[in-house]
Amino acid sequence: MHPVAHLLTIAFTAPLLANAQCVLPADFKPPADVSVAVALHKDLSYTVERQIQVPVGQFQVWVNSVALDSLLRGTKDIPRVVGTVEFGGISFPSVGARRYVCLADGNSAVEQVVAFEENSYFAYKVFAYTLPQAQAVEYGYGEFFMTTEGNATQLRWRYSFSLKKDRFPGSWGALGRFLFRTTFLNTKYASFMNSAIETIKSEAESAHREGNQR
């Protein structure tokens, strides 16, 4: 959530946090890229939205600099992020940047920046999941839409899934997508997203207040 903007000089910053719990495995091999076809998974999307009392430019810098594990704290159904490691030679949030994402249960995934438009839009995809329950997922596709509302940022976060067509539930077509949506996306994953965006809102506003008091 990740995740948006070039360095700007602002009144508050969040430190980059190194997490010793996340390291690239000795036998790690960068996974093959996956092609994103957004039109194919419009019916497997969930959206959350909040107004954040931080100007959009400052919010972008903050969310780009703060450690992912401080924002994605997980739920009883979705493990929290415990750290990330960039690889491939491109730094976040530049398009094409990749990072290895470590989860609290020992599993992992790969995140890659897909698009970046300063002060307005950021998109990323998540793939190469090792989670057993995610083996039927081809990739996840996250999008942050940011608009100015006075001195605040209106943040809309949409997350979509593409399912593998040779595994259940994707192999069941429309019925499989319906089952995935009703038993996971609109329930367990919705809870995860709502929890995460509340954390983003509270942490960003807290950092902004502290920066203004310096």
Short mmCIF file of C-alpha atoms in Angstrom, two decimals:
data_model
loop_
_atom_site.label_atom_id
_atom_site.label_comp_id
_atom_site.label_asym_id
_atom_site.label_seq_id
_atom_site.Cartn_x
_atom_site.Cartn_y
_atom_site.Cartn_z
CA MET A 1 0.00 0.00 0.00
CA HIS A 2 1.87 0.78 -0.52
CA PRO A 3 3.96 2.94 -2.09
CA VAL A 4 3.87 6.15 -4.19
CA ALA A 5 6.05 9.14 -5.18
CA HIS A 6 9.39 10.72 -5.86
CA LEU A 7 11.34 12.36 -3.08
CA LEU A 8 10.09 15.82 -2.16
CA THR A 9 11.18 18.14 0.61
CA ILE A 10 8.34 18.22 3.11
CA ALA A 11 7.69 19.03 6.74
CA PHE A 12 7.38 15.42 7.82
CA THR A 13 8.91 12.13 6.77
CA ALA A 14 8.64 8.50 7.83
CA PRO A 15 11.88 6.54 8.19
CA LEU A 16 12.69 3.60 5.97
CA LEU A 17 12.69 0.56 8.22
CA ALA A 18 14.93 -2.44 7.58
CA ASN A 19 13.38 -5.68 8.74
CA ALA A 20 15.74 -8.48 9.65
CA GLN A 21 12.89 -10.96 9.32
CA CYS A 22 12.89 -10.62 5.53
CA VAL A 23 15.79 -11.81 3.38
CA LEU A 24 15.97 -13.25 -0.09
CA PRO A 25 16.35 -17.05 0.07
CA ALA A 26 19.74 -18.33 -1.06
CA ASP A 27 18.07 -20.21 -3.92
CA PHE A 28 15.77 -17.33 -4.92
CA LYS A 29 15.17 -16.97 -8.65
CA PRO A 30 13.21 -13.95 -9.91
CA PRO A 31 9.85 -15.25 -11.16
CA ALA A 32 8.68 -14.81 -14.71
CA ASP A 33 6.58 -11.70 -15.27
CA VAL A 34 2.80 -11.97 -15.59
CA SER A 35 0.73 -9.99 -18.04
CA VAL A 36 -2.06 -7.87 -16.58
CA ALA A 37 -5.41 -7.89 -18.36
CA VAL A 38 -7.58 -5.70 -16.15
CA ALA A 39 -10.69 -6.18 -18.27
CA LEU A 40 -10.64 -9.90 -17.51
CA HIS A 41 -11.14 -9.50 -13.77
CA LYS A 42 -13.44 -6.52 -13.34
CA ASP A 43 -15.88 -8.74 -11.47
CA LEU A 44 -13.21 -9.73 -8.96
CA SER A 45 -12.44 -6.31 -7.51
CA TYR A 46 -13.01 -4.73 -4.13
CA THR A 47 -12.65 -1.03 -3.31
CA VAL A 48 -12.16 0.91 -0.08
CA GLU A 49 -12.00 4.69 0.25
CA ARG A 50 -11.04 7.16 2.97
CA GLN A 51 -10.35 10.88 3.27
CA ILE A 52 -6.91 11.49 4.76
CA GLN A 53 -6.17 14.83 6.37
CA VAL A 54 -2.84 15.28 4.61
CA PRO A 55 -2.20 17.23 1.36
CA VAL A 56 -1.84 14.84 -1.56
CA GLY A 57 1.79 15.65 -2.36
CA GLN A 58 2.87 15.09 1.23
CA PHE A 59 0.79 11.96 1.50
CA GLN A 60 2.47 10.49 -1.58
CA VAL A 61 5.93 11.04 -0.15
CA TRP A 62 4.96 9.56 3.20
CA VAL A 63 3.30 6.43 1.82
CA ASN A 64 6.27 5.84 -0.46
CA SER A 65 8.80 6.12 2.36
CA VAL A 66 7.07 4.20 5.14
CA ALA A 67 7.83 0.49 5.53
CA LEU A 68 5.15 -1.80 4.10
CA ASP A 69 5.16 -3.98 7.21
CA SER A 70 4.02 -1.03 9.34
CA LEU A 71 0.87 -0.68 7.21
CA LEU A 72 -0.19 -4.21 6.22
CA ARG A 73 -0.67 -5.66 9.68
CA GLY A 74 -2.89 -8.53 8.62
CA THR A 75 -6.04 -10.05 10.05
CA LYS A 76 -6.97 -13.45 11.45
CA ASP A 77 -7.34 -14.69 7.86
CA ILE A 78 -4.59 -12.78 6.02
CA PRO A 79 -1.01 -12.86 7.41
CA ARG A 80 0.74 -9.58 8.06
CA VAL A 81 3.73 -8.37 6.05
CA VAL A 82 6.95 -8.55 8.08
CA GLY A 83 9.36 -7.00 5.58
CA THR A 84 10.39 -6.47 1.97
CA VAL A 85 13.58 -6.77 -0.07
CA GLU A 86 14.00 -4.94 -3.37
CA PHE A 87 15.68 -6.80 -6.22
CA GLY A 88 16.28 -6.30 -9.92
CA GLY A 89 18.06 -2.95 -9.76
CA ILE A 90 15.05 -0.62 -10.08
CA SER A 91 14.05 1.34 -6.97
CA PHE A 92 10.49 1.88 -5.78
CA PRO A 93 8.29 3.52 -6.88
CA SER A 94 9.70 3.53 -10.41
CA VAL A 95 7.74 1.51 -12.95
CA GLY A 96 9.19 -1.99 -13.18
CA ALA A 97 10.59 -2.01 -9.63
CA ARG A 98 10.23 -5.36 -7.85
CA ARG A 99 10.39 -6.44 -4.24
CA TYR A 100 10.17 -9.71 -2.38
CA VAL A 101 7.45 -9.53 0.28
CA CYS A 102 7.77 -11.66 3.42
CA LEU A 103 4.68 -12.71 5.36
CA ALA A 104 4.40 -13.56 9.05
CA ASP A 105 3.52 -17.20 8.39
CA GLY A 106 6.75 -17.78 6.44
CA ASN A 107 5.23 -17.42 2.99
CA SER A 108 6.06 -14.78 0.41
CA ALA A 109 5.04 -13.04 -2.81
CA VAL A 110 6.55 -10.64 -5.34
CA GLU A 111 5.29 -7.10 -5.87
CA GLN A 112 6.01 -5.07 -9.03
CA VAL A 113 5.20 -1.44 -9.86
CA VAL A 114 3.00 -1.21 -12.95
CA ALA A 115 2.19 2.51 -13.18
CA PHE A 116 2.99 5.76 -11.42
CA GLU A 117 1.44 9.18 -12.00
CA GLU A 118 2.60 11.80 -9.52
CA ASN A 119 -0.07 13.01 -7.09
CA SER A 120 -2.81 10.94 -8.66
CA TYR A 121 -2.28 7.23 -9.39
CA PHE A 122 -0.16 4.25 -8.48
CA ALA A 123 -0.63 0.63 -9.62
CA TYR A 124 1.16 -2.59 -8.72
CA LYS A 125 0.75 -6.30 -9.20
CA VAL A 126 1.43 -9.13 -6.76
CA PHE A 127 2.27 -12.64 -7.97
CA ALA A 128 4.43 -15.70 -7.31
CA TYR A 129 2.55 -16.37 -4.08
CA THR A 130 3.80 -19.28 -1.98
CA LEU A 131 0.66 -19.28 0.21
CA PRO A 132 -1.13 -22.63 -0.25
CA GLN A 133 -4.51 -20.86 -0.30
CA ALA A 134 -3.31 -18.57 -3.10
CA GLN A 135 -2.12 -21.20 -5.55
CA ALA A 136 -5.25 -20.66 -7.67
CA VAL A 137 -4.48 -16.91 -7.98
CA GLU A 138 -2.57 -15.82 -11.08
CA TYR A 139 -1.96 -12.32 -9.71
CA GLY A 140 -3.42 -9.52 -7.64
CA TYR A 141 -3.63 -5.98 -9.02
CA GLY A 142 -3.72 -2.98 -6.69
CA GLU A 143 -4.50 0.60 -7.61
CA PHE A 144 -4.30 3.78 -5.54
CA PHE A 145 -6.35 6.73 -6.85
CA MET A 146 -5.54 10.02 -5.09
CA THR A 147 -7.44 13.26 -5.52
CA THR A 148 -7.16 16.60 -3.75
CA GLU A 149 -9.98 17.57 -1.40
CA GLY A 150 -8.96 20.97 -0.04
CA ASN A 151 -5.98 20.24 2.22
CA ALA A 152 -6.84 16.55 2.35
CA THR A 153 -6.30 13.51 0.13
CA GLN A 154 -9.22 11.40 -1.03
CA LEU A 155 -7.71 7.92 -1.30
CA ARG A 156 -9.44 5.12 -3.20
CA TRP A 157 -7.79 1.71 -3.14
CA ARG A 158 -9.03 -0.92 -5.57
CA TYR A 159 -7.69 -4.46 -5.55
CA SER A 160 -8.49 -7.04 -8.21
CA PHE A 161 -7.64 -10.70 -8.66
CA SER A 162 -7.04 -12.82 -11.75
CA LEU A 163 -7.59 -16.54 -11.21
CA LYS A 164 -5.78 -19.36 -12.95
CA LYS A 165 -8.10 -20.99 -15.44
CA ASP A 166 -6.74 -24.50 -14.88
CA ARG A 167 -7.43 -24.56 -11.13
CA PHE A 168 -10.52 -24.30 -8.98
CA PRO A 169 -12.23 -21.90 -8.59
CA GLY A 170 -11.02 -20.25 -11.82
CA SER A 171 -11.62 -23.45 -13.78
CA TRP A 172 -15.33 -23.18 -12.94
CA GLY A 173 -15.74 -19.96 -14.93
CA ALA A 174 -18.43 -17.52 -13.76
CA LEU A 175 -19.55 -19.81 -10.96
CA GLY A 176 -16.00 -20.14 -9.66
CA ARG A 177 -15.51 -16.38 -9.72
CA PHE A 178 -18.78 -15.96 -7.83
CA LEU A 179 -17.63 -18.42 -5.16
CA PHE A 180 -14.25 -16.68 -4.86
CA ARG A 181 -15.92 -13.29 -4.57
CA THR A 182 -18.46 -14.32 -1.93
CA THR A 183 -16.26 -16.57 0.21
CA PHE A 184 -12.99 -14.61 0.08
CA LEU A 185 -12.85 -11.29 -1.76
CA ASN A 186 -15.93 -9.61 -0.26
CA THR A 187 -15.34 -11.11 3.18
CA LYS A 188 -11.82 -12.06 4.29
CA TYR A 189 -9.94 -9.83 1.86
CA ALA A 190 -12.38 -6.97 2.39
CA SER A 191 -11.62 -7.08 6.12
CA PHE A 192 -7.90 -7.00 5.36
CA MET A 193 -8.25 -3.98 3.06
CA ASN A 194 -10.46 -2.04 5.47
CA SER A 195 -8.01 -2.69 8.30
CA ALA A 196 -5.06 -1.61 6.14
CA ILE A 197 -6.63 1.62 4.89
CA GLU A 198 -7.58 2.59 8.44
CA THR A 199 -3.94 2.06 9.43
CA ILE A 200 -2.76 4.13 6.45
CA LYS A 201 -5.14 6.94 7.42
CA SER A 202 -4.22 7.01 11.11
CA GLU A 203 -0.46 6.67 10.56
CA ALA A 204 -0.34 9.30 7.79
CA GLU A 205 -2.35 11.82 9.80
CA SER A 206 -0.25 11.16 12.92
CA ALA A 207 3.01 11.67 11.00
CA HIS A 208 1.61 14.86 9.46
CA ARG A 209 0.65 16.28 12.87
CA GLU A 210 4.05 15.44 14.32
CA GLY A 211 5.80 17.05 11.34
CA ASN A 212 3.80 20.26 11.74
CA GLN A 213 4.75 20.45 15.42
CA ARG A 214 8.50 20.47 14.71
#
